[in-house]
mmCIF file with all atom_site columns, C-alpha atoms in Angstrom:
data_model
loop_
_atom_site.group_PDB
_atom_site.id
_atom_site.type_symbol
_atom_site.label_atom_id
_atom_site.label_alt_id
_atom_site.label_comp_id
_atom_site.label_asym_id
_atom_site.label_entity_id
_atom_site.label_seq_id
_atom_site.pdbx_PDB_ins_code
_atom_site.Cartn_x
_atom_site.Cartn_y
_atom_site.Cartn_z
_atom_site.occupancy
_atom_site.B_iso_or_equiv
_atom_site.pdbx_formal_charge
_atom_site.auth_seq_id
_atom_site.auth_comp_id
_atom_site.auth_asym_id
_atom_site.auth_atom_id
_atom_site.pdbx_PDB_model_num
ATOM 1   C CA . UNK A 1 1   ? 0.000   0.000   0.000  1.00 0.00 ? 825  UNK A CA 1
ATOM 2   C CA . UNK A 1 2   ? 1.361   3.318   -1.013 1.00 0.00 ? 826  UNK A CA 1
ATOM 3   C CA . UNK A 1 3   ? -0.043  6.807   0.209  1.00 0.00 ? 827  UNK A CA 1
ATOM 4   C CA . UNK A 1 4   ? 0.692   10.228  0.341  1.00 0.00 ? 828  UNK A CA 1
ATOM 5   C CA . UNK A 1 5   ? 3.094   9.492   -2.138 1.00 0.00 ? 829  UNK A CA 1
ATOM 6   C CA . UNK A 1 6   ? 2.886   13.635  -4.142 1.00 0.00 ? 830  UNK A CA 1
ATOM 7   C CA . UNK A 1 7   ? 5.474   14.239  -0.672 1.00 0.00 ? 831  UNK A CA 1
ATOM 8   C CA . UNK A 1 8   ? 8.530   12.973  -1.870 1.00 0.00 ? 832  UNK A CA 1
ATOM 9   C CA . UNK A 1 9   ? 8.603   9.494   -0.666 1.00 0.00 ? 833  UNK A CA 1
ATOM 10  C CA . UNK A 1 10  ? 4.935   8.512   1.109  1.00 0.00 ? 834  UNK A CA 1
ATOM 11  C CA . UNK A 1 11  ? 4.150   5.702   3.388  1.00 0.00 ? 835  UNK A CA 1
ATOM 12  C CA . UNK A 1 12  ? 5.072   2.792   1.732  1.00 0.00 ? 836  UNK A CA 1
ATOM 13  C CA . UNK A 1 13  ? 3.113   -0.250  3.807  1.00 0.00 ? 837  UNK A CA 1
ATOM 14  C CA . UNK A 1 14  ? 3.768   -4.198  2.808  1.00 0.00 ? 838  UNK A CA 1
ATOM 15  C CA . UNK A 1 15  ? 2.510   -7.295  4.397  1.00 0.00 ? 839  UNK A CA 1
ATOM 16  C CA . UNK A 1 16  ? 2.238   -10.685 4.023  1.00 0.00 ? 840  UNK A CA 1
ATOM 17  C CA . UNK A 1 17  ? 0.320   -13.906 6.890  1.00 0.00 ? 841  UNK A CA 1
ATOM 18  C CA . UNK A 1 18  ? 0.043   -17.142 6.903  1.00 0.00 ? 842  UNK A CA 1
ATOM 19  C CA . UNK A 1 19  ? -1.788  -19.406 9.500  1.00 0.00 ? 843  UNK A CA 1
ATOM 20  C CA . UNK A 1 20  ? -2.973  -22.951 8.787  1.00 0.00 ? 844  UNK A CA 1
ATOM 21  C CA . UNK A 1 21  ? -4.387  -25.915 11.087 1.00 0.00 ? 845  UNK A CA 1
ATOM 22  C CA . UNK A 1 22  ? -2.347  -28.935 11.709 1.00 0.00 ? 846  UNK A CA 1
ATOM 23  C CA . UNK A 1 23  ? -2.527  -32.350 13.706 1.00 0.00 ? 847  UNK A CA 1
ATOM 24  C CA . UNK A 1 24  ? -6.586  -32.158 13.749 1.00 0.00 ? 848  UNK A CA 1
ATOM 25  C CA . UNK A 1 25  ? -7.457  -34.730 15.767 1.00 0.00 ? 849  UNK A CA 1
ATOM 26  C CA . UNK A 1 26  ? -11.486 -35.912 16.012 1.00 0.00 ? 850  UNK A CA 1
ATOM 27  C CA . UNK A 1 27  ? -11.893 -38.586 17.289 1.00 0.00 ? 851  UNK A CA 1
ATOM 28  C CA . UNK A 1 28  ? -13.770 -37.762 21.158 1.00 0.00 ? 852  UNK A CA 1
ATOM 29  C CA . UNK A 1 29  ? -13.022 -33.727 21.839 1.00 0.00 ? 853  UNK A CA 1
ATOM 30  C CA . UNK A 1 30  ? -11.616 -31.785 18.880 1.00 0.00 ? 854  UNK A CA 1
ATOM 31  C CA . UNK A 1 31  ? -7.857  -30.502 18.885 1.00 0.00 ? 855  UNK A CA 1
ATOM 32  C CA . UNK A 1 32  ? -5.420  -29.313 16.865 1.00 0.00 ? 856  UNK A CA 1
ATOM 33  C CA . UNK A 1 33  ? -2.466  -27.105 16.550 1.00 0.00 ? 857  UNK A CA 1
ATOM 34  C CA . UNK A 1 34  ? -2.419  -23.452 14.623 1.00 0.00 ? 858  UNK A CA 1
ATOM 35  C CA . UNK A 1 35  ? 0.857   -22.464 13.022 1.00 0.00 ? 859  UNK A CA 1
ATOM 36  C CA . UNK A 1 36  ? 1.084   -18.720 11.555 1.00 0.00 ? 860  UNK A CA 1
ATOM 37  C CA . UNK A 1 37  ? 3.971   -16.350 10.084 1.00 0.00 ? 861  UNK A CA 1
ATOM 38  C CA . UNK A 1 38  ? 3.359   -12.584 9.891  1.00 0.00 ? 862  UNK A CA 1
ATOM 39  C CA . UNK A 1 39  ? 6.040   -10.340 7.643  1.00 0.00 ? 863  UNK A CA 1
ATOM 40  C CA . UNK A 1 40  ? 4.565   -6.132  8.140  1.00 0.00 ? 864  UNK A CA 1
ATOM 41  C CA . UNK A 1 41  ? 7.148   -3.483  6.332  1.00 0.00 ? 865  UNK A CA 1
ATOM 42  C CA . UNK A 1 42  ? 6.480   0.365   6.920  1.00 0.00 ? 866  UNK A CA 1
ATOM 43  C CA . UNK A 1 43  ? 8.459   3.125   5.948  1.00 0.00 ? 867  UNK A CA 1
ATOM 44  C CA . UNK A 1 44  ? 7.970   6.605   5.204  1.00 0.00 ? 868  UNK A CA 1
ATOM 45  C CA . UNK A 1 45  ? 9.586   10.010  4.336  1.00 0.00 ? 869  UNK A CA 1
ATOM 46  C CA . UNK A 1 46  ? 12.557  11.357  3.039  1.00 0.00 ? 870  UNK A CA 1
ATOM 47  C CA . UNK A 1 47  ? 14.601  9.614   6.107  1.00 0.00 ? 871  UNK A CA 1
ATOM 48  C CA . UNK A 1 48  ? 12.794  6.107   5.458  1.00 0.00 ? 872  UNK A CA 1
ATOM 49  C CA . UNK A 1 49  ? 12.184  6.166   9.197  1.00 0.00 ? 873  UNK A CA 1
ATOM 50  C CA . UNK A 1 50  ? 9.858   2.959   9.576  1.00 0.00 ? 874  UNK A CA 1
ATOM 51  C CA . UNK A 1 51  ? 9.875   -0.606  10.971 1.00 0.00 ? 875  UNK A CA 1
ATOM 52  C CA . UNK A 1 52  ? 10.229  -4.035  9.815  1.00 0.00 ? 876  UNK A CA 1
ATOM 53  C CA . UNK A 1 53  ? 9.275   -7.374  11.573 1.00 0.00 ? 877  UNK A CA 1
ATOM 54  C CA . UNK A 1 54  ? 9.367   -10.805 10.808 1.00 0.00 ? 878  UNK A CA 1
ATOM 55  C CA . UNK A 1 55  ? 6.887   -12.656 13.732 1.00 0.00 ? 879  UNK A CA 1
ATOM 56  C CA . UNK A 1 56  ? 6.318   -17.038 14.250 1.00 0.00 ? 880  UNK A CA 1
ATOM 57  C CA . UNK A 1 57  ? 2.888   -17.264 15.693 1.00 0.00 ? 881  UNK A CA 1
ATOM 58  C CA . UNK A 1 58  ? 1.851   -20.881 17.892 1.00 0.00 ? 882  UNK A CA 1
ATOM 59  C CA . UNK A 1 59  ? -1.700  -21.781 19.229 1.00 0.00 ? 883  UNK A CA 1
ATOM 60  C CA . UNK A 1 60  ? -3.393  -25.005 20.733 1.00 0.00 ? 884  UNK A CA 1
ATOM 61  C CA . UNK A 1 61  ? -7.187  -25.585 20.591 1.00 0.00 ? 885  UNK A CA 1
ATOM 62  C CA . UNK A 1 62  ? -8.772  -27.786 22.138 1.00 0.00 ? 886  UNK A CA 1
ATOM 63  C CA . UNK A 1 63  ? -12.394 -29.108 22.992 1.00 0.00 ? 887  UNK A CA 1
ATOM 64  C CA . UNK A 1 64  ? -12.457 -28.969 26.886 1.00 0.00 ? 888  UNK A CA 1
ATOM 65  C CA . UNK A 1 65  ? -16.107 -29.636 26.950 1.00 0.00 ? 889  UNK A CA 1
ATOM 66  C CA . UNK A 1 66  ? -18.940 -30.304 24.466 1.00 0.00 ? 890  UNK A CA 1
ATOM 67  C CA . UNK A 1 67  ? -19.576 -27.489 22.423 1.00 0.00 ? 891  UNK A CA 1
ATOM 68  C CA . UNK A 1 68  ? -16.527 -25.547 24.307 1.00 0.00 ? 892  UNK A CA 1
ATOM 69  C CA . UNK A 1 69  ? -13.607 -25.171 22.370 1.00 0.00 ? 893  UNK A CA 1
ATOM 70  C CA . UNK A 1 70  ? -10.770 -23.245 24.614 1.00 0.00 ? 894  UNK A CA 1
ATOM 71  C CA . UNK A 1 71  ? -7.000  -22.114 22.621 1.00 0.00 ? 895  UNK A CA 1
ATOM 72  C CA . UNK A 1 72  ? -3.855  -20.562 23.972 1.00 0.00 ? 896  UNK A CA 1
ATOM 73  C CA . UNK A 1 73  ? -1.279  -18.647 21.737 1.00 0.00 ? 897  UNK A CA 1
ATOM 74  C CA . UNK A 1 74  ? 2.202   -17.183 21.913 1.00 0.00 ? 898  UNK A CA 1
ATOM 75  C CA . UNK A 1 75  ? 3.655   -14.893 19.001 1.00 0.00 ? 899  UNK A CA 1
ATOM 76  C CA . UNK A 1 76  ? 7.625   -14.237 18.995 1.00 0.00 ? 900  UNK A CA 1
ATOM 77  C CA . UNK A 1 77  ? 9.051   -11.576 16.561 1.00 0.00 ? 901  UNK A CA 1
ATOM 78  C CA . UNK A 1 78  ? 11.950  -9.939  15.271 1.00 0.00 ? 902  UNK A CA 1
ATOM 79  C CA . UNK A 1 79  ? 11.667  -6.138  14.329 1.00 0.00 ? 903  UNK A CA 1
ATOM 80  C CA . UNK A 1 80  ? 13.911  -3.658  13.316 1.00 0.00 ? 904  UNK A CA 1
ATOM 81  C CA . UNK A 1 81  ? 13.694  0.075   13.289 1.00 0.00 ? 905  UNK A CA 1
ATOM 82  C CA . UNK A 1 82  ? 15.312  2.382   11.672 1.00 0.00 ? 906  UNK A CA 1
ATOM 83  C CA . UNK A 1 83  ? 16.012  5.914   10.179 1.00 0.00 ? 907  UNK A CA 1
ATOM 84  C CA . UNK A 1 84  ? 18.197  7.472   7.731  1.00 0.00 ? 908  UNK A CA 1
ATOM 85  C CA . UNK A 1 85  ? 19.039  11.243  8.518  1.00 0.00 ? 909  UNK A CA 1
ATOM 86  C CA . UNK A 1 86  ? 21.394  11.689  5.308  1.00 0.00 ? 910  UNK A CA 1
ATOM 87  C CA . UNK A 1 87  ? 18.827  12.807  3.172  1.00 0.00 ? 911  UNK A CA 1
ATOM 88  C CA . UNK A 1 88  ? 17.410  15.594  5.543  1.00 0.00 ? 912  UNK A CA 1
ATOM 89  C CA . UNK A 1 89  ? 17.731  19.118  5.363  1.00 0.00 ? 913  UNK A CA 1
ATOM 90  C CA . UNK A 1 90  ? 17.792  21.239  8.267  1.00 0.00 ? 914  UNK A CA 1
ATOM 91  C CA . UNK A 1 91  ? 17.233  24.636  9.740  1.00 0.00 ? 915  UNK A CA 1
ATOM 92  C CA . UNK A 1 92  ? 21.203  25.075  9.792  1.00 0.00 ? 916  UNK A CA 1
ATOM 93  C CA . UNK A 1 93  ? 21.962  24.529  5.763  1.00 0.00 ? 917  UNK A CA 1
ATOM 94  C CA . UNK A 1 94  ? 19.496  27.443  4.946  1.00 0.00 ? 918  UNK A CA 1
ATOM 95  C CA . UNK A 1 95  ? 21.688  30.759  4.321  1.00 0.00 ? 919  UNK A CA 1
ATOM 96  C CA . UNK A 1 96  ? 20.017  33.932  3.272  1.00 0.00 ? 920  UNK A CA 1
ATOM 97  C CA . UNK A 1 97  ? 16.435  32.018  2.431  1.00 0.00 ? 921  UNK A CA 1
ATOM 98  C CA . UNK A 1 98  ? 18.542  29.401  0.360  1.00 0.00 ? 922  UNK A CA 1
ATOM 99  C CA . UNK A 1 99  ? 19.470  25.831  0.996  1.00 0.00 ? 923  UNK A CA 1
ATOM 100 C CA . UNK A 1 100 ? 23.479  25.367  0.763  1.00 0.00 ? 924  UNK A CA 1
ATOM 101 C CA . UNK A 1 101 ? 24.394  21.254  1.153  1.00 0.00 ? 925  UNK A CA 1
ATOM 102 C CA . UNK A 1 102 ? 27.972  22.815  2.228  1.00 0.00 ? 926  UNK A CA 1
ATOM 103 C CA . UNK A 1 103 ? 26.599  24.059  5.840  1.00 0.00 ? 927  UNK A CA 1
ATOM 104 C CA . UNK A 1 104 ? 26.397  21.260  8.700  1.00 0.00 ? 928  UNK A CA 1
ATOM 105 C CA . UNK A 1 105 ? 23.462  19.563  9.634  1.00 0.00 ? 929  UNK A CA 1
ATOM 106 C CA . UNK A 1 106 ? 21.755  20.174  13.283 1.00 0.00 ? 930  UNK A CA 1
ATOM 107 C CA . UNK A 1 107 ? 22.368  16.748  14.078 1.00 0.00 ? 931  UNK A CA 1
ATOM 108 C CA . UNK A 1 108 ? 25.898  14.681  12.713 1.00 0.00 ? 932  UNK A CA 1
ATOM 109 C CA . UNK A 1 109 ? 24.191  11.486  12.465 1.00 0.00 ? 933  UNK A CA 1
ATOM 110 C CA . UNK A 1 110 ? 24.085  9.277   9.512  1.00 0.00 ? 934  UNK A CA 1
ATOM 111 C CA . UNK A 1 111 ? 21.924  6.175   10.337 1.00 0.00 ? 935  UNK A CA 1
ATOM 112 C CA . UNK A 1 112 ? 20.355  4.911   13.287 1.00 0.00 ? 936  UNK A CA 1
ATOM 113 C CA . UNK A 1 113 ? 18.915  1.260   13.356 1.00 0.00 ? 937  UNK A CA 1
ATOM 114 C CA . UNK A 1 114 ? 18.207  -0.885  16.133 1.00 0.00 ? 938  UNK A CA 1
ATOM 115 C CA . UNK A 1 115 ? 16.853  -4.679  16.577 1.00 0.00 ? 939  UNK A CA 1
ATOM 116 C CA . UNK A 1 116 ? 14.451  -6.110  19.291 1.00 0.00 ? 940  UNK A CA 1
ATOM 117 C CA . UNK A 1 117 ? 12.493  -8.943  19.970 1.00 0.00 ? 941  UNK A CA 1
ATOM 118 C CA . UNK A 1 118 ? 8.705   -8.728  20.788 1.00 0.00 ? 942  UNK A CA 1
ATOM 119 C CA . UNK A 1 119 ? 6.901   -11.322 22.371 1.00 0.00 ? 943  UNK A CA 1
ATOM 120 C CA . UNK A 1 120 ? 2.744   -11.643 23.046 1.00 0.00 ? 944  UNK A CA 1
ATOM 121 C CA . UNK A 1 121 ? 0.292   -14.281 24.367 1.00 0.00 ? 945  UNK A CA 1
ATOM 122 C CA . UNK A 1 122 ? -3.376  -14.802 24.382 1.00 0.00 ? 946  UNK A CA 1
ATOM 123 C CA . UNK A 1 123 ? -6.232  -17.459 25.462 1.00 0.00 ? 947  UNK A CA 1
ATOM 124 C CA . UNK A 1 124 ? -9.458  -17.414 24.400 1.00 0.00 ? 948  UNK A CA 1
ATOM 125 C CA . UNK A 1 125 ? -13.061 -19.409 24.367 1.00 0.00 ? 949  UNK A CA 1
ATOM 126 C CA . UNK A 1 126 ? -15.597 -20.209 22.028 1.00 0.00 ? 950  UNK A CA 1
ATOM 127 C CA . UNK A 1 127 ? -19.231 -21.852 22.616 1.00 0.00 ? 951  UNK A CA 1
ATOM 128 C CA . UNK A 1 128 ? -21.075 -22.966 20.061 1.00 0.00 ? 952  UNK A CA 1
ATOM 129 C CA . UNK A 1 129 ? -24.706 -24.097 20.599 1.00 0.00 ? 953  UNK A CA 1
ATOM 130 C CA . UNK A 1 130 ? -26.363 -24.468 17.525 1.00 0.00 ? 954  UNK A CA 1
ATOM 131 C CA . UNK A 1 131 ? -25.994 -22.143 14.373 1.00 0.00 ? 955  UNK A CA 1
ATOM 132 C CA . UNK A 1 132 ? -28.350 -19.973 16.376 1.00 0.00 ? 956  UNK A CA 1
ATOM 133 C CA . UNK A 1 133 ? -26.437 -19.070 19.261 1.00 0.00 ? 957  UNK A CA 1
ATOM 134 C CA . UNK A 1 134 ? -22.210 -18.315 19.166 1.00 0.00 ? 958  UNK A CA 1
ATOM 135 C CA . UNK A 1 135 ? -20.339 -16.669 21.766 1.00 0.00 ? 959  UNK A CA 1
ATOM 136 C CA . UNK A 1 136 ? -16.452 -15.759 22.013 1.00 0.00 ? 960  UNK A CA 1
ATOM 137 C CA . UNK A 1 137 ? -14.447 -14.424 24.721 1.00 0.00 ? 961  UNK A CA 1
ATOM 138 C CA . UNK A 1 138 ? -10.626 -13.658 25.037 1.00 0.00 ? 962  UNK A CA 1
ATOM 139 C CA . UNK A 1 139 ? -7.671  -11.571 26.310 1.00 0.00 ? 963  UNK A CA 1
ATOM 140 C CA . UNK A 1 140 ? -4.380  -10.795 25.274 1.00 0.00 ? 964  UNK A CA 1
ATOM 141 C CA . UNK A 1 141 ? -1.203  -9.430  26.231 1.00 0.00 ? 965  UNK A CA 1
ATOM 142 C CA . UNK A 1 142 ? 1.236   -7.672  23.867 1.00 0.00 ? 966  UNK A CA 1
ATOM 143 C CA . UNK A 1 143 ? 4.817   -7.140  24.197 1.00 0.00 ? 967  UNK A CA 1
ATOM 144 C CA . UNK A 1 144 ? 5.673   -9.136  27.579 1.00 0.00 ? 968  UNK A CA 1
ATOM 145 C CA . UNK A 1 145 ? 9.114   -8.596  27.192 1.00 0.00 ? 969  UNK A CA 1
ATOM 146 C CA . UNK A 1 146 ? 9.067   -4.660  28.029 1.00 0.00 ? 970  UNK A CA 1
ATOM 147 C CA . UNK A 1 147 ? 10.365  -3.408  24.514 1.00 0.00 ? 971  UNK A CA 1
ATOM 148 C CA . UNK A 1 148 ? 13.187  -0.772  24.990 1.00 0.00 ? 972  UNK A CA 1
ATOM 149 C CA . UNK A 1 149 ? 12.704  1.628   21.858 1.00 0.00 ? 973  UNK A CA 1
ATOM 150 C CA . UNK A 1 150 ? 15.695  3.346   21.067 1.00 0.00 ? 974  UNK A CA 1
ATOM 151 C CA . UNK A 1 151 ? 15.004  7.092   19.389 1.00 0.00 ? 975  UNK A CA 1
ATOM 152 C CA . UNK A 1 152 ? 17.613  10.450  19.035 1.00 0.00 ? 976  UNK A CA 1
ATOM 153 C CA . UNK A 1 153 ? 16.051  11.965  21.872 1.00 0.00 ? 977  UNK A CA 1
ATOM 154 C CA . UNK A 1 154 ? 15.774  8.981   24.426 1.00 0.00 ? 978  UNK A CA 1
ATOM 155 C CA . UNK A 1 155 ? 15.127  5.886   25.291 1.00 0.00 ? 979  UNK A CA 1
ATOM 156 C CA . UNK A 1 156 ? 11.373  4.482   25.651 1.00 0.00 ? 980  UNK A CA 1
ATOM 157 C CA . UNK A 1 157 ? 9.805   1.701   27.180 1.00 0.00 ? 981  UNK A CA 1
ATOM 158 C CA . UNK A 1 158 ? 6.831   0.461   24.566 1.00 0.00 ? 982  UNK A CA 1
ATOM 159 C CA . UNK A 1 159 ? 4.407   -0.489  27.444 1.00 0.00 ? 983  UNK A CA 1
ATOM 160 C CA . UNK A 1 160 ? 2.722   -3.725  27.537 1.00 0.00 ? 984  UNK A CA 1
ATOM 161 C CA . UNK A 1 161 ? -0.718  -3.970  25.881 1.00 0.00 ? 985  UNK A CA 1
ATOM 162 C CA . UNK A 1 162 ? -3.952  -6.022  27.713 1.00 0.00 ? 986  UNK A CA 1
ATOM 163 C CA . UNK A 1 163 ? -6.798  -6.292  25.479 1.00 0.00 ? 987  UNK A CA 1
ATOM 164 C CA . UNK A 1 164 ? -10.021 -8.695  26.907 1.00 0.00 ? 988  UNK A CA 1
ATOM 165 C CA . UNK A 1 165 ? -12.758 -8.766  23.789 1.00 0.00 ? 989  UNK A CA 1
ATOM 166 C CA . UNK A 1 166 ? -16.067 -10.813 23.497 1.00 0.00 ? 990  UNK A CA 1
ATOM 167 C CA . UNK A 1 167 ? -18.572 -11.435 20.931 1.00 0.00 ? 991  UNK A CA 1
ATOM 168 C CA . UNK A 1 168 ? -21.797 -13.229 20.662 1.00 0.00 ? 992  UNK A CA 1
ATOM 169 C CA . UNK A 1 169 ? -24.057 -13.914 17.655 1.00 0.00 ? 993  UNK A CA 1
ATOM 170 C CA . UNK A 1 170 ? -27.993 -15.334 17.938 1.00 0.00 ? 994  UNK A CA 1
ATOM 171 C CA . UNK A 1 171 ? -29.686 -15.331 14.763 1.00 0.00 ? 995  UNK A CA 1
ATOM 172 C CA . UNK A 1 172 ? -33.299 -15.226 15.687 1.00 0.00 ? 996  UNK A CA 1
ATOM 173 C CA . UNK A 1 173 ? -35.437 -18.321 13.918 1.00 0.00 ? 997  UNK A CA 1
ATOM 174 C CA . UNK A 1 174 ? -37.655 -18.033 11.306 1.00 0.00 ? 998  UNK A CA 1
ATOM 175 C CA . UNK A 1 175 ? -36.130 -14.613 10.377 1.00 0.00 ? 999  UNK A CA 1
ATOM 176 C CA . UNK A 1 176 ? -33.433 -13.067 8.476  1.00 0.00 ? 1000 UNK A CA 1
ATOM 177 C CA . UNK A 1 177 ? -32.328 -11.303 11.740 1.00 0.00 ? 1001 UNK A CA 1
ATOM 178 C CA . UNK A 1 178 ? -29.051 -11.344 13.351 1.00 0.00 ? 1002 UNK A CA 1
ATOM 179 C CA . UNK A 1 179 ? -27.945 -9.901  17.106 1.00 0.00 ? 1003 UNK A CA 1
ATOM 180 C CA . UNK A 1 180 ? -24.146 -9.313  16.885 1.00 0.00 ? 1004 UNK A CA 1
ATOM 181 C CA . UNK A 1 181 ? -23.330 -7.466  20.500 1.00 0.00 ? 1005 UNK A CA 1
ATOM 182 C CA . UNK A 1 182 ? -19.672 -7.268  21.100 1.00 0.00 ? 1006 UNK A CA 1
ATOM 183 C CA . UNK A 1 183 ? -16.797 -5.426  22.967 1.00 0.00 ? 1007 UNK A CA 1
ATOM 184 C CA . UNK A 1 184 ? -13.560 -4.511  23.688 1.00 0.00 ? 1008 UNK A CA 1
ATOM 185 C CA . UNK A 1 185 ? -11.050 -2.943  26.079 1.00 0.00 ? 1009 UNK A CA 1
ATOM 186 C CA . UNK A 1 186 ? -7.285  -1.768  25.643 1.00 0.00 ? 1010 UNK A CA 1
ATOM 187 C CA . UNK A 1 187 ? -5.019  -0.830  28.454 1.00 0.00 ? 1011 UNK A CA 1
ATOM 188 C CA . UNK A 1 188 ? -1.732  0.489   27.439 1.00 0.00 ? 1012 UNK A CA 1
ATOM 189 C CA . UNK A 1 189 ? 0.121   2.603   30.061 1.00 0.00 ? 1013 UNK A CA 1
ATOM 190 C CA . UNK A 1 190 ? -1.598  5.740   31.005 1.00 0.00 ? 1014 UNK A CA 1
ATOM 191 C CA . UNK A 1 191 ? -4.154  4.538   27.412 1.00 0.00 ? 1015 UNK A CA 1
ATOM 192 C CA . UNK A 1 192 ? -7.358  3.284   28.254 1.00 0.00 ? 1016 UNK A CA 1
ATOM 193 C CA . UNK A 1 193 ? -10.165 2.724   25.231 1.00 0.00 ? 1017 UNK A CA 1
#
């Protein structure tokens, strides 16, 4: 995905997932394993400040009870961050209302990358009735490991991230009607939605 690209160089966004279901077992209570991969590549501006990461993604289901189908998930990734200041211009090179290369930058820095390693986990539970009645419920917690983001100013802590959602569908009988009621809360530092 490309946007804002009439600046010089816009956000340029790229993704690519993969999950898939293996070892299905059904014979008594369902189980079976979920493997994913998730690739995300964003960059933007004359700098190409952005961030790339490369995650594995795990989950078991299983079918505790009838009609009760619980799963627990852990995502690892690798990310790296970066930012290129060569192709900036600053306050400092502009003499007389004109830009002059020749004049130092502000700041002497040439490129500033770093790598880290991000790490999240979830559960969740699903109850299926009938095709009438569906319900879902499940929390998460993102980056466990207390990311340390590196920046020119300072060092930041990325703050770990609790989400809890639910869901539940009844499609009423004899009618083309649907209830879909659902939620969901965030809790990210001093970030509450």
């Amino acid at each position: 995905r490309e946007q804002n690209t009439f600046f010089t160089n816009g956000y340029v966004t790229m993704g690519a997932y993969y999950d898939g279901k293996y070892m299905v077992q059904k014979r008594g209570r369902v189980s079976f394993l979920g493997l994913g991969a998730i690739f995300l590549s964003d960059h933007a501006g004359d700098s190409r400040m952005g961030i790339s990461q490369f995650g594995l993604s795990a989950a078991y289901f299983m079918e505790l009870l009838e009609n009760n189908l619980f799963s627990i998930g852990f995502q690892s990734s690798f990310g790296n961050r970066k930012i290129d200041f060569t192709n900036l211009k600053w306050d400092s090179q502009y003499v007389n209302n004109a830009y002059n290369n020749n004049m130092p930058p502000e700041f002497m820095m040439n490129k500033e990358k770093y790598n880290f390693v991000d790490v999240a986990t979830g559960i969740s539970w699903k109850y299926q009735k009938d095709r009438y009645l569906k319900t879902q419920l499940g929390a998460s917690l993102y980056h466990v490991n207390n990311i340390k983001l590196h920046s020119v100013v300072m060092p930041e802590i990325l703050d770990r991230r609790f989400v809890i959602h639910g869901t539940a569908e009844y499609m009423v009988q004899s009618t083309v009607l649907t209830v879909i009621p659902s939620f969901i809360y965030e809790h990210q530092g001093k970030l509450n939605e």
